[in-house]
Amino acid sequence: MNTLKHIVRNFEEVFGALLLGSMFVLGLANVVTRYFFEFSLAFTEELEVAGLVWLTMLGTSAAFKKSHHLNLQYYEKKLSPRAATLVRMGGLVLAIVLFATLAGLSWFHIYDLIDLEITTEALELPEWIYALAIPAGSVLVIVRIIQVLIAEKAKLKGV
């Protein structure tokens, strides 16, 4: 049960590590087959690029969860604790607006990909499957930001 809790609490890190490991294996397999057998596994590049998009979104979510994202620390240090907390909360609200906009716009992109029936070059999969990383990642980021906002609100009551 503790392992399951750890995986849920650290979803981004666990899934990101598994994804990065898979990307390493795919890349290594491509290099080995290309140089030793003179046969390229071209589809691995397609999967690795899609994996990088997922890693970017997972890393962004993990950064917000741990408050390691870009913020206004220089200015926050010059403010009172209460004002600094309010500035942090304002920045987090703006981040929610940003990622909600990103998620919304990416849905329009996905609808276009579905409507135009665009497929990938190597695997000929529907391109929209890869594009799902953006709205799904944005939702995960928003969830983590809301968690941080709740913690900041609790801090505000204590200040």
PDB file of C-alpha atoms in Angstrom:
ATOM      1  CA  MET A   1       0.000   0.000   0.000  1.00  0.00           C
ATOM      2  CA  ASN A   2       2.861   2.411   0.738  1.00  0.00           C
ATOM      3  CA  THR A   3       4.249   1.806  -2.744  1.00  0.00           C
ATOM      4  CA  LEU A   4       0.922   2.719  -4.309  1.00  0.00           C
ATOM      5  CA  LYS A   5       0.730   5.919  -2.238  1.00  0.00           C
ATOM      6  CA  HIS A   6       4.279   6.793  -3.271  1.00  0.00           C
ATOM      7  CA  ILE A   7       3.412   6.287  -6.943  1.00  0.00           C
ATOM      8  CA  VAL A   8       0.282   8.433  -6.675  1.00  0.00           C
ATOM      9  CA  ARG A   9       2.049  11.231  -4.764  1.00  0.00           C
ATOM     10  CA  ASN A  10       5.020  11.196  -7.107  1.00  0.00           C
ATOM     11  CA  PHE A  11       3.225  10.337 -10.336  1.00  0.00           C
ATOM     12  CA  GLU A  12       5.257  12.758 -12.425  1.00  0.00           C
ATOM     13  CA  GLU A  13       8.611  11.480 -11.212  1.00  0.00           C
ATOM     14  CA  VAL A  14       7.684   7.785 -11.453  1.00  0.00           C
ATOM     15  CA  PHE A  15       6.058   8.021 -14.878  1.00  0.00           C
ATOM     16  CA  GLY A  16       8.797  10.364 -16.107  1.00  0.00           C
ATOM     17  CA  ALA A  17      11.526   7.947 -15.006  1.00  0.00           C
ATOM     18  CA  LEU A  18       9.783   5.038 -16.721  1.00  0.00           C
ATOM     19  CA  LEU A  19       9.279   7.107 -19.852  1.00  0.00           C
ATOM     20  CA  LEU A  20      12.882   8.297 -19.898  1.00  0.00           C
ATOM     21  CA  GLY A  21      14.112   4.731 -19.407  1.00  0.00           C
ATOM     22  CA  SER A  22      11.914   3.552 -22.289  1.00  0.00           C
ATOM     23  CA  MET A  23      13.207   6.337 -24.504  1.00  0.00           C
ATOM     24  CA  PHE A  24      16.782   5.346 -23.647  1.00  0.00           C
ATOM     25  CA  VAL A  25      16.108   1.712 -24.591  1.00  0.00           C
ATOM     26  CA  LEU A  26      14.480   2.757 -27.878  1.00  0.00           C
ATOM     27  CA  GLY A  27      17.342   5.091 -28.737  1.00  0.00           C
ATOM     28  CA  LEU A  28      19.957   2.491 -27.830  1.00  0.00           C
ATOM     29  CA  ALA A  29      18.173  -0.164 -29.894  1.00  0.00           C
ATOM     30  CA  ASN A  30      18.130   2.190 -32.878  1.00  0.00           C
ATOM     31  CA  VAL A  31      21.832   2.987 -32.544  1.00  0.00           C
ATOM     32  CA  VAL A  32      22.814  -0.666 -32.149  1.00  0.00           C
ATOM     33  CA  THR A  33      20.760  -1.843 -35.108  1.00  0.00           C
ATOM     34  CA  ARG A  34      21.966   1.051 -37.268  1.00  0.00           C
ATOM     35  CA  TYR A  35      25.684   0.589 -36.607  1.00  0.00           C
ATOM     36  CA  PHE A  36      25.942  -3.174 -36.203  1.00  0.00           C
ATOM     37  CA  PHE A  37      23.248  -4.423 -38.563  1.00  0.00           C
ATOM     38  CA  GLU A  38      22.969  -1.409 -40.920  1.00  0.00           C
ATOM     39  CA  PHE A  39      19.223  -1.330 -40.283  1.00  0.00           C
ATOM     40  CA  SER A  40      17.515   1.742 -38.859  1.00  0.00           C
ATOM     41  CA  LEU A  41      14.516   1.624 -36.557  1.00  0.00           C
ATOM     42  CA  ALA A  42      13.106   4.921 -37.842  1.00  0.00           C
ATOM     43  CA  PHE A  43       9.932   4.684 -35.766  1.00  0.00           C
ATOM     44  CA  THR A  44      11.927   5.097 -32.552  1.00  0.00           C
ATOM     45  CA  GLU A  45      12.576   8.764 -33.307  1.00  0.00           C
ATOM     46  CA  GLU A  46       8.841   9.369 -33.612  1.00  0.00           C
ATOM     47  CA  LEU A  47       8.198   7.740 -30.234  1.00  0.00           C
ATOM     48  CA  GLU A  48      11.091   9.576 -28.598  1.00  0.00           C
ATOM     49  CA  VAL A  49       9.838  12.975 -29.775  1.00  0.00           C
ATOM     50  CA  ALA A  50       6.369  12.188 -28.407  1.00  0.00           C
ATOM     51  CA  GLY A  51       8.024  11.057 -25.176  1.00  0.00           C
ATOM     52  CA  LEU A  52       9.865  14.370 -24.891  1.00  0.00           C
ATOM     53  CA  VAL A  53       6.584  16.266 -25.032  1.00  0.00           C
ATOM     54  CA  TRP A  54       5.226  14.095 -22.214  1.00  0.00           C
ATOM     55  CA  LEU A  55       8.457  14.564 -20.225  1.00  0.00           C
ATOM     56  CA  THR A  56       8.173  18.322 -20.620  1.00  0.00           C
ATOM     57  CA  MET A  57       4.637  18.366 -19.260  1.00  0.00           C
ATOM     58  CA  LEU A  58       5.470  15.934 -16.438  1.00  0.00           C
ATOM     59  CA  GLY A  59       8.523  18.012 -15.499  1.00  0.00           C
ATOM     60  CA  THR A  60       6.456  21.183 -15.464  1.00  0.00           C
ATOM     61  CA  SER A  61       3.903  19.536 -13.206  1.00  0.00           C
ATOM     62  CA  ALA A  62       6.614  18.260 -10.858  1.00  0.00           C
ATOM     63  CA  ALA A  63       8.185  21.727 -10.739  1.00  0.00           C
ATOM     64  CA  PHE A  64       4.920  23.324  -9.690  1.00  0.00           C
ATOM     65  CA  LYS A  65       4.264  20.572  -7.152  1.00  0.00           C
ATOM     66  CA  LYS A  66       7.611  21.247  -5.473  1.00  0.00           C
ATOM     67  CA  SER A  67       7.514  25.027  -6.027  1.00  0.00           C
ATOM     68  CA  HIS A  68      10.620  24.869  -8.208  1.00  0.00           C
ATOM     69  CA  HIS A  69       9.026  26.781 -11.060  1.00  0.00           C
ATOM     70  CA  LEU A  70       9.930  30.280 -12.176  1.00  0.00           C
ATOM     71  CA  ASN A  71       8.618  32.865  -9.763  1.00  0.00           C
ATOM     72  CA  LEU A  72       9.249  36.345  -8.452  1.00  0.00           C
ATOM     73  CA  GLN A  73      11.575  35.514  -5.548  1.00  0.00           C
ATOM     74  CA  TYR A  74      13.604  38.696  -5.947  1.00  0.00           C
ATOM     75  CA  TYR A  75      10.511  40.811  -5.356  1.00  0.00           C
ATOM     76  CA  GLU A  76       8.967  38.451  -2.814  1.00  0.00           C
ATOM     77  CA  LYS A  77      12.007  38.840  -0.541  1.00  0.00           C
ATOM     78  CA  LYS A  78      11.438  42.586  -0.437  1.00  0.00           C
ATOM     79  CA  LEU A  79       7.818  42.160   0.688  1.00  0.00           C
ATOM     80  CA  SER A  80       6.233  41.279   3.991  1.00  0.00           C
ATOM     81  CA  PRO A  81       5.436  37.553   4.432  1.00  0.00           C
ATOM     82  CA  ARG A  82       1.729  38.193   3.833  1.00  0.00           C
ATOM     83  CA  ALA A  83       2.318  40.281   0.706  1.00  0.00           C
ATOM     84  CA  ALA A  84       4.839  37.711  -0.610  1.00  0.00           C
ATOM     85  CA  THR A  85       2.277  34.954  -0.172  1.00  0.00           C
ATOM     86  CA  LEU A  86      -0.327  37.020  -2.019  1.00  0.00           C
ATOM     87  CA  VAL A  87       2.140  37.640  -4.877  1.00  0.00           C
ATOM     88  CA  ARG A  88       2.878  33.894  -5.071  1.00  0.00           C
ATOM     89  CA  MET A  89      -0.828  33.119  -5.119  1.00  0.00           C
ATOM     90  CA  GLY A  90      -1.397  35.699  -7.874  1.00  0.00           C
ATOM     91  CA  GLY A  91       1.365  34.135  -9.930  1.00  0.00           C
ATOM     92  CA  LEU A  92      -0.171  30.701  -9.447  1.00  0.00           C
ATOM     93  CA  VAL A  93      -3.581  31.962 -10.564  1.00  0.00           C
ATOM     94  CA  LEU A  94      -1.960  33.412 -13.697  1.00  0.00           C
ATOM     95  CA  ALA A  95      -0.247  30.059 -14.284  1.00  0.00           C
ATOM     96  CA  ILE A  96      -3.636  28.340 -14.112  1.00  0.00           C
ATOM     97  CA  VAL A  97      -4.946  30.774 -16.736  1.00  0.00           C
ATOM     98  CA  LEU A  98      -1.910  30.038 -18.925  1.00  0.00           C
ATOM     99  CA  PHE A  99      -2.250  26.262 -18.750  1.00  0.00           C
ATOM    100  CA  ALA A 100      -6.037  26.365 -19.130  1.00  0.00           C
ATOM    101  CA  THR A 101      -5.541  28.437 -22.290  1.00  0.00           C
ATOM    102  CA  LEU A 102      -2.878  26.003 -23.509  1.00  0.00           C
ATOM    103  CA  ALA A 103      -5.213  23.066 -22.871  1.00  0.00           C
ATOM    104  CA  GLY A 104      -8.110  24.773 -24.640  1.00  0.00           C
ATOM    105  CA  LEU A 105      -6.080  25.741 -27.689  1.00  0.00           C
ATOM    106  CA  SER A 106      -4.542  22.296 -27.920  1.00  0.00           C
ATOM    107  CA  TRP A 107      -8.047  20.795 -28.091  1.00  0.00           C
ATOM    108  CA  PHE A 108      -8.684  22.880 -31.214  1.00  0.00           C
ATOM    109  CA  HIS A 109      -5.454  21.480 -32.645  1.00  0.00           C
ATOM    110  CA  ILE A 110      -6.539  17.939 -31.800  1.00  0.00           C
ATOM    111  CA  TYR A 111      -9.927  18.474 -33.468  1.00  0.00           C
ATOM    112  CA  ASP A 112      -8.120  19.662 -36.599  1.00  0.00           C
ATOM    113  CA  LEU A 113      -5.844  16.617 -36.570  1.00  0.00           C
ATOM    114  CA  ILE A 114      -8.841  14.313 -36.223  1.00  0.00           C
ATOM    115  CA  ASP A 115     -10.827  16.155 -38.902  1.00  0.00           C
ATOM    116  CA  LEU A 116      -7.919  16.113 -41.358  1.00  0.00           C
ATOM    117  CA  GLU A 117      -7.062  12.484 -40.494  1.00  0.00           C
ATOM    118  CA  ILE A 118      -3.353  13.266 -40.226  1.00  0.00           C
ATOM    119  CA  THR A 119      -1.160  10.279 -39.423  1.00  0.00           C
ATOM    120  CA  THR A 120       2.465   9.990 -38.360  1.00  0.00           C
ATOM    121  CA  GLU A 121       5.088   9.156 -40.955  1.00  0.00           C
ATOM    122  CA  ALA A 122       6.719   6.078 -39.496  1.00  0.00           C
ATOM    123  CA  LEU A 123       3.979   4.261 -37.597  1.00  0.00           C
ATOM    124  CA  GLU A 124       1.026   5.814 -39.436  1.00  0.00           C
ATOM    125  CA  LEU A 125      -0.801   6.350 -36.147  1.00  0.00           C
ATOM    126  CA  PRO A 126      -3.294   9.185 -35.834  1.00  0.00           C
ATOM    127  CA  GLU A 127      -1.282  12.297 -34.972  1.00  0.00           C
ATOM    128  CA  TRP A 128      -3.872  13.403 -32.403  1.00  0.00           C
ATOM    129  CA  ILE A 129      -2.788  10.564 -30.107  1.00  0.00           C
ATOM    130  CA  TYR A 130       0.583  12.266 -29.658  1.00  0.00           C
ATOM    131  CA  ALA A 131      -1.040  15.698 -29.370  1.00  0.00           C
ATOM    132  CA  LEU A 132      -3.032  14.543 -26.324  1.00  0.00           C
ATOM    133  CA  ALA A 133       0.096  15.086 -24.238  1.00  0.00           C
ATOM    134  CA  ILE A 134      -0.489  18.850 -24.181  1.00  0.00           C
ATOM    135  CA  PRO A 135      -4.038  19.015 -22.772  1.00  0.00           C
ATOM    136  CA  ALA A 136      -3.501  16.018 -20.480  1.00  0.00           C
ATOM    137  CA  GLY A 137      -0.249  17.505 -19.205  1.00  0.00           C
ATOM    138  CA  SER A 138      -1.872  20.904 -18.786  1.00  0.00           C
ATOM    139  CA  VAL A 139      -4.647  19.404 -16.666  1.00  0.00           C
ATOM    140  CA  LEU A 140      -2.050  17.649 -14.506  1.00  0.00           C
ATOM    141  CA  VAL A 141      -0.148  20.931 -14.107  1.00  0.00           C
ATOM    142  CA  ILE A 142      -3.357  22.748 -13.136  1.00  0.00           C
ATOM    143  CA  VAL A 143      -4.133  20.088 -10.517  1.00  0.00           C
ATOM    144  CA  ARG A 144      -0.666  20.521  -8.995  1.00  0.00           C
ATOM    145  CA  ILE A 145      -0.982  24.314  -9.053  1.00  0.00           C
ATOM    146  CA  ILE A 146      -4.319  24.088  -7.242  1.00  0.00           C
ATOM    147  CA  GLN A 147      -2.676  21.882  -4.610  1.00  0.00           C
ATOM    148  CA  VAL A 148       0.042  24.491  -4.116  1.00  0.00           C
ATOM    149  CA  LEU A 149      -2.565  27.272  -3.997  1.00  0.00           C
ATOM    150  CA  ILE A 150      -4.383  25.437  -1.204  1.00  0.00           C
ATOM    151  CA  ALA A 151      -1.111  25.154   0.729  1.00  0.00           C
ATOM    152  CA  GLU A 152      -0.387  28.865   0.154  1.00  0.00           C
ATOM    153  CA  LYS A 153      -3.878  29.760   1.362  1.00  0.00           C
ATOM    154  CA  ALA A 154      -3.235  27.793   4.558  1.00  0.00           C
ATOM    155  CA  LYS A 155       0.041  29.705   4.977  1.00  0.00           C
ATOM    156  CA  LEU A 156      -1.816  32.972   4.516  1.00  0.00           C
ATOM    157  CA  LYS A 157      -4.105  32.133   7.422  1.00  0.00           C
ATOM    158  CA  GLY A 158      -1.064  31.424   9.573  1.00  0.00           C
ATOM    159  CA  VAL A 159       0.679  34.705   8.703  1.00  0.00           C
TER     160      VAL A 159
END
